[in-house]
PDB file of C-alpha atoms in Angstrom:
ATOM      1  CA  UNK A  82      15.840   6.050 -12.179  1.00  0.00           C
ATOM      2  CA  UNK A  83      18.256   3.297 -12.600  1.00  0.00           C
ATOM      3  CA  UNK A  84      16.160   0.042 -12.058  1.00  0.00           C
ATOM      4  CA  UNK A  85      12.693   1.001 -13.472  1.00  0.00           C
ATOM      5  CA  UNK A  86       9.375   1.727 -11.780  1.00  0.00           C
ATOM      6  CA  UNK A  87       7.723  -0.240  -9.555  1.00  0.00           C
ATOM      7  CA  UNK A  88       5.678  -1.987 -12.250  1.00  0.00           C
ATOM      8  CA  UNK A  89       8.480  -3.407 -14.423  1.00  0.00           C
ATOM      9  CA  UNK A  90       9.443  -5.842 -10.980  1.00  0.00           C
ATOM     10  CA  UNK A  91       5.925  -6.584  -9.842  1.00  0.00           C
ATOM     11  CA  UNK A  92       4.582  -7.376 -13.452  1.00  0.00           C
ATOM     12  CA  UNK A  93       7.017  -6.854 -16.258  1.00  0.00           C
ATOM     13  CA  UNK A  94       9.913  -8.909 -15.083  1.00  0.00           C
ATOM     14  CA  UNK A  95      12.805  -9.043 -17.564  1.00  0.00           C
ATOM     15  CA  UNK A  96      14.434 -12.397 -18.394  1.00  0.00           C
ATOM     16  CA  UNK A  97      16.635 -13.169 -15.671  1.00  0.00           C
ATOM     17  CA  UNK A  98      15.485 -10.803 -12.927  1.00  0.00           C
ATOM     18  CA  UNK A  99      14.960 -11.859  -9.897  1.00  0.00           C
ATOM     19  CA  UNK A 100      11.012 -11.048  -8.399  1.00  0.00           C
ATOM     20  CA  UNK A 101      11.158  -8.279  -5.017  1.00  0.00           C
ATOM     21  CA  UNK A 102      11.328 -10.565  -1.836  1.00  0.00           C
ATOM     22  CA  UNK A 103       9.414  -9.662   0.844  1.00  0.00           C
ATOM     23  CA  UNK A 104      11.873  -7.387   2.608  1.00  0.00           C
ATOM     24  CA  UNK A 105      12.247  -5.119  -0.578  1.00  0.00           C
ATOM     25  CA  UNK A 106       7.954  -5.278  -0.774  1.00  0.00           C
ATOM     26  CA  UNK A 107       7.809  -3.099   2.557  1.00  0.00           C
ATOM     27  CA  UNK A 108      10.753  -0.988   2.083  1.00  0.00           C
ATOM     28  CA  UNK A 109       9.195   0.009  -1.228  1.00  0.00           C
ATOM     29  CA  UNK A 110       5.797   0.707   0.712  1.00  0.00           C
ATOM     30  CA  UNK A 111       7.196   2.558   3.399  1.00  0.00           C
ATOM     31  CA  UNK A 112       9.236   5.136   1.514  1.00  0.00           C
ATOM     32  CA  UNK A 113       6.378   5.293  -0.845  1.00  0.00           C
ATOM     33  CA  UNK A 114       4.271   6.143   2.150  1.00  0.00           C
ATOM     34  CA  UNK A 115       6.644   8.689   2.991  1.00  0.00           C
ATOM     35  CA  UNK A 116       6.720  10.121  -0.041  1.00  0.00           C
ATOM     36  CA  UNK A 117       2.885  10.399   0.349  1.00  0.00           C
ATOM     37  CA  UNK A 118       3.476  12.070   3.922  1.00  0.00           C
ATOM     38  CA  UNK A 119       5.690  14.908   2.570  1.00  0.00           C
ATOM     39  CA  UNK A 120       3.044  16.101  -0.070  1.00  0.00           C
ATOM     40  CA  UNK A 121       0.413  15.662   2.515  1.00  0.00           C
ATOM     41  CA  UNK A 122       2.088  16.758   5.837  1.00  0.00           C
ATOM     42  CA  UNK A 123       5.224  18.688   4.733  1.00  0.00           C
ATOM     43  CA  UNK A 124       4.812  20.669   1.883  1.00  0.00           C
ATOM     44  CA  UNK A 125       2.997  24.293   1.950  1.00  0.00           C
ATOM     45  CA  UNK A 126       0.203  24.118   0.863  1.00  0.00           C
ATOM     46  CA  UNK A 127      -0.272  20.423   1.240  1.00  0.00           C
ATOM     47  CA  UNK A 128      -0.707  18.288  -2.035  1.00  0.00           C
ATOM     48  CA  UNK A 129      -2.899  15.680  -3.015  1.00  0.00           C
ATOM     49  CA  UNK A 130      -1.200  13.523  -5.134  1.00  0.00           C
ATOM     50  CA  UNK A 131      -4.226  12.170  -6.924  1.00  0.00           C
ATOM     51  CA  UNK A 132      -2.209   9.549  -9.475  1.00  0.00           C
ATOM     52  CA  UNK A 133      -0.573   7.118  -7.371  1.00  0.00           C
ATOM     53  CA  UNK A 134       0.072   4.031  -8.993  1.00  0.00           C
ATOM     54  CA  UNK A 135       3.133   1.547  -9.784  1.00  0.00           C
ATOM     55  CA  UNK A 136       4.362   2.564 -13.255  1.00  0.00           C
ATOM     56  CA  UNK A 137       5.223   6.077 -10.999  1.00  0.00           C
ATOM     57  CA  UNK A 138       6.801   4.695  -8.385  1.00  0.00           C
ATOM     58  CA  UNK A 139      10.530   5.071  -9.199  1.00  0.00           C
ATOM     59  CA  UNK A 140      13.061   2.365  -7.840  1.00  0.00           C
ATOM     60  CA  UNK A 141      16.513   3.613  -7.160  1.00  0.00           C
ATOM     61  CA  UNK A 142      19.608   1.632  -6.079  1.00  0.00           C
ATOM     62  CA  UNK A 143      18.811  -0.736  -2.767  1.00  0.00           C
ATOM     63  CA  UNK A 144      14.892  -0.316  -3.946  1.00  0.00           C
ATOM     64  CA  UNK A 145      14.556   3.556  -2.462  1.00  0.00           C
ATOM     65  CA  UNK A 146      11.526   4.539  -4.218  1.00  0.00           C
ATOM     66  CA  UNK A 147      10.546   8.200  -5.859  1.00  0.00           C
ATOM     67  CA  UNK A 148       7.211   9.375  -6.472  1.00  0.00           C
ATOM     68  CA  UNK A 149       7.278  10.731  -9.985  1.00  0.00           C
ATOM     69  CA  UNK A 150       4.394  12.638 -12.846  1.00  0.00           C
ATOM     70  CA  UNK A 151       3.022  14.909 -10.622  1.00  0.00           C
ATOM     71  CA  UNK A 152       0.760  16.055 -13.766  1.00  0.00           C
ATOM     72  CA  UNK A 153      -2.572  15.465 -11.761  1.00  0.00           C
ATOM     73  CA  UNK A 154      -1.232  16.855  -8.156  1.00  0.00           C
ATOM     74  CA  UNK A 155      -3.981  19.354  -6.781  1.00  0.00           C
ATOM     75  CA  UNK A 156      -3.241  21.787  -3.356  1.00  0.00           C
ATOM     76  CA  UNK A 157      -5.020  20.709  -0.852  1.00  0.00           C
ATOM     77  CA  UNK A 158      -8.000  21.799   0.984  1.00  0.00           C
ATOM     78  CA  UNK A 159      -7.315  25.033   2.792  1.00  0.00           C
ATOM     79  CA  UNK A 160      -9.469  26.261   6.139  1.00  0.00           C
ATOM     80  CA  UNK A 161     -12.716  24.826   7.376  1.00  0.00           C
ATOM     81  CA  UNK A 162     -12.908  22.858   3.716  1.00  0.00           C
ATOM     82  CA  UNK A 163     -12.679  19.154   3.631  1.00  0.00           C
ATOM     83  CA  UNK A 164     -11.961  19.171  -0.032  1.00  0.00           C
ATOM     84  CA  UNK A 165     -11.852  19.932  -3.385  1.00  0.00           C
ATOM     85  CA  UNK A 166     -13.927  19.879  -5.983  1.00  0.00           C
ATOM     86  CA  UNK A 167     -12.586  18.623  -9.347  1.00  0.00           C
ATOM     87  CA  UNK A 168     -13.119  16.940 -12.621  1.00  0.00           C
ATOM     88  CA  UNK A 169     -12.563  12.921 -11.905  1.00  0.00           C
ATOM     89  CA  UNK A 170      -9.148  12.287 -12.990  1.00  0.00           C
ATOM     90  CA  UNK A 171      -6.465   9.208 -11.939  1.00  0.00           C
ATOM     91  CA  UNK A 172      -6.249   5.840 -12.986  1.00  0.00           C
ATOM     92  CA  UNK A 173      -9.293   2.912 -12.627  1.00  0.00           C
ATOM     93  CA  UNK A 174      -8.572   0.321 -10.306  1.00  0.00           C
ATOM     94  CA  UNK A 175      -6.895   3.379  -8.218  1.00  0.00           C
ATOM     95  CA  UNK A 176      -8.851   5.706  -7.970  1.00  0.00           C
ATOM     96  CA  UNK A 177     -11.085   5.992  -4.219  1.00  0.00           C
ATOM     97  CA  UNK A 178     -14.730   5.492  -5.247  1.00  0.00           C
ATOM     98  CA  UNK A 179     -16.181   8.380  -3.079  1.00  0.00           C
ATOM     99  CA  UNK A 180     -13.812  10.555  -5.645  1.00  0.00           C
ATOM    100  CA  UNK A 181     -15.106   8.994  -8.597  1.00  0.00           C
ATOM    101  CA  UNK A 182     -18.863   9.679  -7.912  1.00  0.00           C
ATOM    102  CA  UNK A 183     -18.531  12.311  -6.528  1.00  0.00           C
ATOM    103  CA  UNK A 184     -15.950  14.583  -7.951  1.00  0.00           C
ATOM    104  CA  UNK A 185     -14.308  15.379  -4.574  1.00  0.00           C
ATOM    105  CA  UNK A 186     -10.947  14.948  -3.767  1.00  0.00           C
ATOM    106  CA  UNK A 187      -9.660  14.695  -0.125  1.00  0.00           C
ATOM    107  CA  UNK A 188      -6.278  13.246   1.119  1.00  0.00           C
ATOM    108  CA  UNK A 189      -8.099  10.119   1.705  1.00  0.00           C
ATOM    109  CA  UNK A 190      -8.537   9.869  -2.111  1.00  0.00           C
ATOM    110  CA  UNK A 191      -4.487   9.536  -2.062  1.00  0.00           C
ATOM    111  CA  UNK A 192      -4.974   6.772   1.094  1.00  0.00           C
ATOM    112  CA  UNK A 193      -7.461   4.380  -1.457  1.00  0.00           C
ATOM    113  CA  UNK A 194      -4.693   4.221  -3.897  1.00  0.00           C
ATOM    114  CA  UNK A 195      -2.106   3.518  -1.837  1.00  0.00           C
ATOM    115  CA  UNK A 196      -3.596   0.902  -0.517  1.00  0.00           C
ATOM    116  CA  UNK A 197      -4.448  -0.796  -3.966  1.00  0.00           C
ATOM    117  CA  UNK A 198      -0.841  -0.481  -4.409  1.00  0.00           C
ATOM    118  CA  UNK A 199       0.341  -2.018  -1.161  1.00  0.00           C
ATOM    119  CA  UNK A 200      -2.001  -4.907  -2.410  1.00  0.00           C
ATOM    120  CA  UNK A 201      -0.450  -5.047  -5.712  1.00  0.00           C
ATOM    121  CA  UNK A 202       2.724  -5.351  -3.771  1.00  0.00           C
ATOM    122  CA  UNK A 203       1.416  -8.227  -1.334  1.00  0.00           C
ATOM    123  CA  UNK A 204      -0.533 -10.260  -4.120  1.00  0.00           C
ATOM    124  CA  UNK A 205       1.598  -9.809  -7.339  1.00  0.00           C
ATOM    125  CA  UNK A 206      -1.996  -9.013  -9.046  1.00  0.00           C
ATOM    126  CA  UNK A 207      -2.409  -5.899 -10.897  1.00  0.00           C
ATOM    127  CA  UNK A 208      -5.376  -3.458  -9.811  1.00  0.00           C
ATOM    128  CA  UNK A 209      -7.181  -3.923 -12.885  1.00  0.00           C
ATOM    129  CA  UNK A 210      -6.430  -7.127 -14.944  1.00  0.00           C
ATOM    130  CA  UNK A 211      -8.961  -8.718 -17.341  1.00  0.00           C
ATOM    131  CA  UNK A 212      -6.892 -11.609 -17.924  1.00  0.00           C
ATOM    132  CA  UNK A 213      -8.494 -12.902 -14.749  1.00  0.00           C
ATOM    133  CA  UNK A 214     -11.993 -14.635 -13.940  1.00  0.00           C
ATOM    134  CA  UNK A 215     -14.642 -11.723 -13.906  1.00  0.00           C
ATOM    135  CA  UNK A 216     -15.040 -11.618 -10.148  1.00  0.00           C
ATOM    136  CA  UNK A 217     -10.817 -11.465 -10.088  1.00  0.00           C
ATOM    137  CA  UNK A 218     -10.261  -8.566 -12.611  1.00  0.00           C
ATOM    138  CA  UNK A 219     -10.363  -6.078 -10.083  1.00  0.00           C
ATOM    139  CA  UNK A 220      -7.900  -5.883  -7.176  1.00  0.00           C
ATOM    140  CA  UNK A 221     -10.242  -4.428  -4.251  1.00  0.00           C
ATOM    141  CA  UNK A 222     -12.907  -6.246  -5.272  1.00  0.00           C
ATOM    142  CA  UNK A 223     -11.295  -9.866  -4.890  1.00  0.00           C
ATOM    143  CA  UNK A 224      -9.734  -8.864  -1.786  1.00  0.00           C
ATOM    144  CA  UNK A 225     -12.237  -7.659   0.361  1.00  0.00           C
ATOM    145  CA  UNK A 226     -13.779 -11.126   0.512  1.00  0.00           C
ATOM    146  CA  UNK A 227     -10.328 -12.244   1.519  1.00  0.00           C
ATOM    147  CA  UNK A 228      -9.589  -9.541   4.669  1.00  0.00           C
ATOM    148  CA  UNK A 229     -12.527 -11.040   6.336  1.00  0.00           C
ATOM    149  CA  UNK A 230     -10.888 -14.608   6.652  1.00  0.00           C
ATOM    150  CA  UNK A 231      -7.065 -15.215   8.154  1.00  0.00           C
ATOM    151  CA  UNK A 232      -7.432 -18.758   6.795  1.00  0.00           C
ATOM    152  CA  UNK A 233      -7.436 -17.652   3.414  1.00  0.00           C
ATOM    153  CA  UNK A 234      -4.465 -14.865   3.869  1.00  0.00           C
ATOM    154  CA  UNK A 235      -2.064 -16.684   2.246  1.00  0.00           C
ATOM    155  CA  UNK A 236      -3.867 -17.052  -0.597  1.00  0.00           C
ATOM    156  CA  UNK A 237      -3.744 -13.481  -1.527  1.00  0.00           C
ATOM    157  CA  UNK A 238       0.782 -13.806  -1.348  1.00  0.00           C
ATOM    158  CA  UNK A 239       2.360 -13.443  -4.538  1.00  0.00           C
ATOM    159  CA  UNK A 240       2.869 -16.442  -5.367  1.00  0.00           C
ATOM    160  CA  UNK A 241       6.279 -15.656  -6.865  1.00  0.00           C
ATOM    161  CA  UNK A 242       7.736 -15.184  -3.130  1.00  0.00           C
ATOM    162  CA  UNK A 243       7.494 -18.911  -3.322  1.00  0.00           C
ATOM    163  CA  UNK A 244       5.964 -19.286   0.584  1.00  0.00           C
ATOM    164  CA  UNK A 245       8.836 -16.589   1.715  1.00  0.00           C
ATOM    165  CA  UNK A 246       7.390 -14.255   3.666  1.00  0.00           C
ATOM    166  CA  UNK A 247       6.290 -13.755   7.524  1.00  0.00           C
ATOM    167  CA  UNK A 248       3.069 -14.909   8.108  1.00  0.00           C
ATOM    168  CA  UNK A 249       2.945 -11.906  10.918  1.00  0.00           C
ATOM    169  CA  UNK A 250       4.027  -9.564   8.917  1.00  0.00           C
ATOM    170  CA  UNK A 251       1.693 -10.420   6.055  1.00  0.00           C
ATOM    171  CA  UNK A 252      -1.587 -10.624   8.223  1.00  0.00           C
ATOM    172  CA  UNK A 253      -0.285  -6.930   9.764  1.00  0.00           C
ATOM    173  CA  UNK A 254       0.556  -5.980   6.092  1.00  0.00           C
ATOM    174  CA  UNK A 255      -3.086  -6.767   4.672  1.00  0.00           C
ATOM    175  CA  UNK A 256      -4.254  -5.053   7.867  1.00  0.00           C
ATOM    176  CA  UNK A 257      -2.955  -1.871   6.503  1.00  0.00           C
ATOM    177  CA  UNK A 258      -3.762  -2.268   2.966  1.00  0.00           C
ATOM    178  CA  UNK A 259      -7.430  -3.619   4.043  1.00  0.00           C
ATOM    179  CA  UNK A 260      -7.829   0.380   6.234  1.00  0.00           C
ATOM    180  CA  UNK A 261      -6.355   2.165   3.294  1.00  0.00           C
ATOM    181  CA  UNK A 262      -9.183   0.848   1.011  1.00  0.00           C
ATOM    182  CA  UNK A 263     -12.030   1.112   2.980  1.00  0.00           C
ATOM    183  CA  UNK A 264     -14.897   2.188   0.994  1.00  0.00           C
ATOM    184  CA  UNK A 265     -15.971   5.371   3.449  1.00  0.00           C
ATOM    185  CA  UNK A 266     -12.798   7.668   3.189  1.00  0.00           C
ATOM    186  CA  UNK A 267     -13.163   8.679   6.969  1.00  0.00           C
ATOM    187  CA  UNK A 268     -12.671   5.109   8.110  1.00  0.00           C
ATOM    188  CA  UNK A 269      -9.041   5.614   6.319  1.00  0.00           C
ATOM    189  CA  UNK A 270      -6.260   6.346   8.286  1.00  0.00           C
ATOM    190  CA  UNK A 271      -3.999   9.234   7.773  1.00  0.00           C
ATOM    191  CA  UNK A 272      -0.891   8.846   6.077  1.00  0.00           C
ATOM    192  CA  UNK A 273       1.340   9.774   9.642  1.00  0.00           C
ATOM    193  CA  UNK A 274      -0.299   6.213  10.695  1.00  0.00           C
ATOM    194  CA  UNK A 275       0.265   4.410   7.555  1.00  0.00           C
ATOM    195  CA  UNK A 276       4.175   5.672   7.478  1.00  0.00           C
ATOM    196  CA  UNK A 277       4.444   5.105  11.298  1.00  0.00           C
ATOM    197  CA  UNK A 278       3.157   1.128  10.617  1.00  0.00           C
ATOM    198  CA  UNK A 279       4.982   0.272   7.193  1.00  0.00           C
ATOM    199  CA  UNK A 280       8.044   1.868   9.204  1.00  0.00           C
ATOM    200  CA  UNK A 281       7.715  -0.622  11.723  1.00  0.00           C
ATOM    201  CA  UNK A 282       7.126  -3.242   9.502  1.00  0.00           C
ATOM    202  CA  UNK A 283       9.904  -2.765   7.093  1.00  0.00           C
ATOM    203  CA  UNK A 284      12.272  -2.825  10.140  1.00  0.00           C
ATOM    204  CA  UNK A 285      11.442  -6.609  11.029  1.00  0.00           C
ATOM    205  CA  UNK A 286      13.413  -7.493   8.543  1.00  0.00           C
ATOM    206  CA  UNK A 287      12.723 -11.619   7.006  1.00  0.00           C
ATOM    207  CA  UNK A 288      15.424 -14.079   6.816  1.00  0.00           C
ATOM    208  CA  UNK A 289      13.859 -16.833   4.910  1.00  0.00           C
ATOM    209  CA  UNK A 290      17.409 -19.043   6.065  1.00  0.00           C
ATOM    210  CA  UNK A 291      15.937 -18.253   9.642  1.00  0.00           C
ATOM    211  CA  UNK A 292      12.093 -18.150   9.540  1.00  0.00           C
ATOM    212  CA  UNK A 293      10.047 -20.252   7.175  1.00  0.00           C
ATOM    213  CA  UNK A 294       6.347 -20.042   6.447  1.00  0.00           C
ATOM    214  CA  UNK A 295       5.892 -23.771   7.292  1.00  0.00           C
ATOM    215  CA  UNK A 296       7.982 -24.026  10.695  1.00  0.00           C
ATOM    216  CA  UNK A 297       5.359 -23.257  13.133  1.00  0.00           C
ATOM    217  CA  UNK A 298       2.270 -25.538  13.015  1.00  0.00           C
ATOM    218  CA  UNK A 299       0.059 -22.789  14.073  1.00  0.00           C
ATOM    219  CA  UNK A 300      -0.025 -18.904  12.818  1.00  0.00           C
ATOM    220  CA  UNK A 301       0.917 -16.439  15.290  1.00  0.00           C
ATOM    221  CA  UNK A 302      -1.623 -14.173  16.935  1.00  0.00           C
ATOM    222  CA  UNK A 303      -2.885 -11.875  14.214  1.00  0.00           C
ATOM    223  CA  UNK A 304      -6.049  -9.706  13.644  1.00  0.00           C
ATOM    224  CA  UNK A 305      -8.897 -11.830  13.207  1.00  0.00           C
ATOM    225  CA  UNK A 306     -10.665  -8.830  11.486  1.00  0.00           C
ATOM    226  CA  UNK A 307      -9.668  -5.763   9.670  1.00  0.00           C
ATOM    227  CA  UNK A 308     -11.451  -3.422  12.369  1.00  0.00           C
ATOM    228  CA  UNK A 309      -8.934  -1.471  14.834  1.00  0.00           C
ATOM    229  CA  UNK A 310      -8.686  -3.736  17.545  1.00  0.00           C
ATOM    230  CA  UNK A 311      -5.790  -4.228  20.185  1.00  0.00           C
ATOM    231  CA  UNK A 312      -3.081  -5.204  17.649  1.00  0.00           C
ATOM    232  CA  UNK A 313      -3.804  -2.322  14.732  1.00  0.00           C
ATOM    233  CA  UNK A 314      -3.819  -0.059  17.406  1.00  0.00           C
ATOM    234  CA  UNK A 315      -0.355  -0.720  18.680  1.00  0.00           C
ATOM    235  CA  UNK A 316       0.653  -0.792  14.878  1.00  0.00           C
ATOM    236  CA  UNK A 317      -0.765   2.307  14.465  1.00  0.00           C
ATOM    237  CA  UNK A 318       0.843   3.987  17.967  1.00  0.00           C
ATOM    238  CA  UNK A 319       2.115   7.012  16.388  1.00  0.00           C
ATOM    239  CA  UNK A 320       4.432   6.951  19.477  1.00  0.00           C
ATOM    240  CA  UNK A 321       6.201   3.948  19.086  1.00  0.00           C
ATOM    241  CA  UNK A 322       8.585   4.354  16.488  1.00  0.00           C
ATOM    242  CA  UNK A 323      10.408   7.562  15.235  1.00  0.00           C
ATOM    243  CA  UNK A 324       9.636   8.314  11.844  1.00  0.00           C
ATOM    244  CA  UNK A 325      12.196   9.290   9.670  1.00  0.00           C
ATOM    245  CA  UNK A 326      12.866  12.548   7.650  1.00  0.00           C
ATOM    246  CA  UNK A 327      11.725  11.841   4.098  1.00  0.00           C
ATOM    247  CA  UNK A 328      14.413  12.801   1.745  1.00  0.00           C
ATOM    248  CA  UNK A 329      14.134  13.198  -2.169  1.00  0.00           C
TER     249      UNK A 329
END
């Protein structure tokens, strides 16, 4: 692909390249989540994915992402089974943590690392780094703290956006990411819900010219938690917006 995976703009920026804005953050997370819908919803038999990650998320022209190395892809539960039983395989940081004790992969395995990667794409932080304070090294760990608090949501933004992002979309953002990488896999959401949301979000598109971080001197209404309540429901209407035919 011509500009690189995923990884080389979040954390391997080349001399004079410019860091993802916010607008390019979600459209990279939506057709990534679409990408995650087709192995899960559209292909026969489904496919878990089981190695999603940034270095194999593929950036084409205008940021339309590819899923690539589909070396650890396993079909899918089939009947009355709710999954399969394999050796632990994926990459730490990524991989859910009901798989890695357990040995059994479920679609929701695929949901946990999205999520970590939606973070990586909010924060700027890697899922793993051990450049950082102990408590820090690991993505999910340092967040969770964080989703509990909308005071401290800004300090989880990259802070290469330099303050350019919409505080909205951020706390609805970190809503998603926060129900991806809930520790019980059924408290996940399905991928239909995460496309149908990241589609939504992607399409309110941020003009930094127009809306600034520091023009109101209150935040918006946003979740106060990370449970389902009136707002992540109506961002997770799978009604409300048409979602679009995923194309490879």
């Amino acid at each position: 692909m011509p500009m690189g995976s995923l990884e080389n703009h979040l954390f391997d920026l080349s001399p004079g390249r410019k860091p993802l804005d916010w607008n390019a953050r979600m459209k990279i997370a939506a057709g990534a989540a679409k990408g995650l819908e087709y192995l899960h919803d559209k292909m026969k038999p489904p496919v878990i994915y089981r190695d999603l990650k940034c270095s194999n998320i593929l950036l084409g022209e205008g940021y339309h992402p590819k899923l690539s190395d589909f070396g650890l892809a396993k079909v899918g539960p089939s009947g009355d089974k709710t999954h399969v039983s394999t050796r632990v395989m994926g990459t730490y940081g990524y991989c859910a943590p009901d798989y890695a004790m357990t040995g059994q992969l479920t679609f929701k395995s695929d949901i946990y690392s999205f999520g970590v990667v939606l973070l990586e794409l909010i924060t700027g932080r890697k899922a793993i780094d051990h450049t950082k304070p102990a408590k820090e090294q690991n993505l999910v760990a340092w967040a969770r703290p964080l989703f509990r608090d909308r005071r401290k949501f800004s300090q989880m933004v990259d802070p290469l956006l330099e303050g350019k992002y919409p505080v909205r979309g951020l706390y609805q953002a970190l809503a998603i990411a926060a129900m991806c990488v809930q520790e019980q896999p059924n408290m996940r959401p399905v991928i239909v819900d995460v496309v149908t949301a990241l589609h939504y979000l992607s399409s309110q598109k941020y003009d930094p010219q127009i809306h600034s971080v520091q023009s109101s001197g209150r935040s918006p209404t946003s979740p106060r938690t990370m449970k389902r309540d009136d707002n992540q429901r109506h961002l997770f209407s799978s009604n409300e917006h048409e979602r679009d035919k995923y194309s490879n």
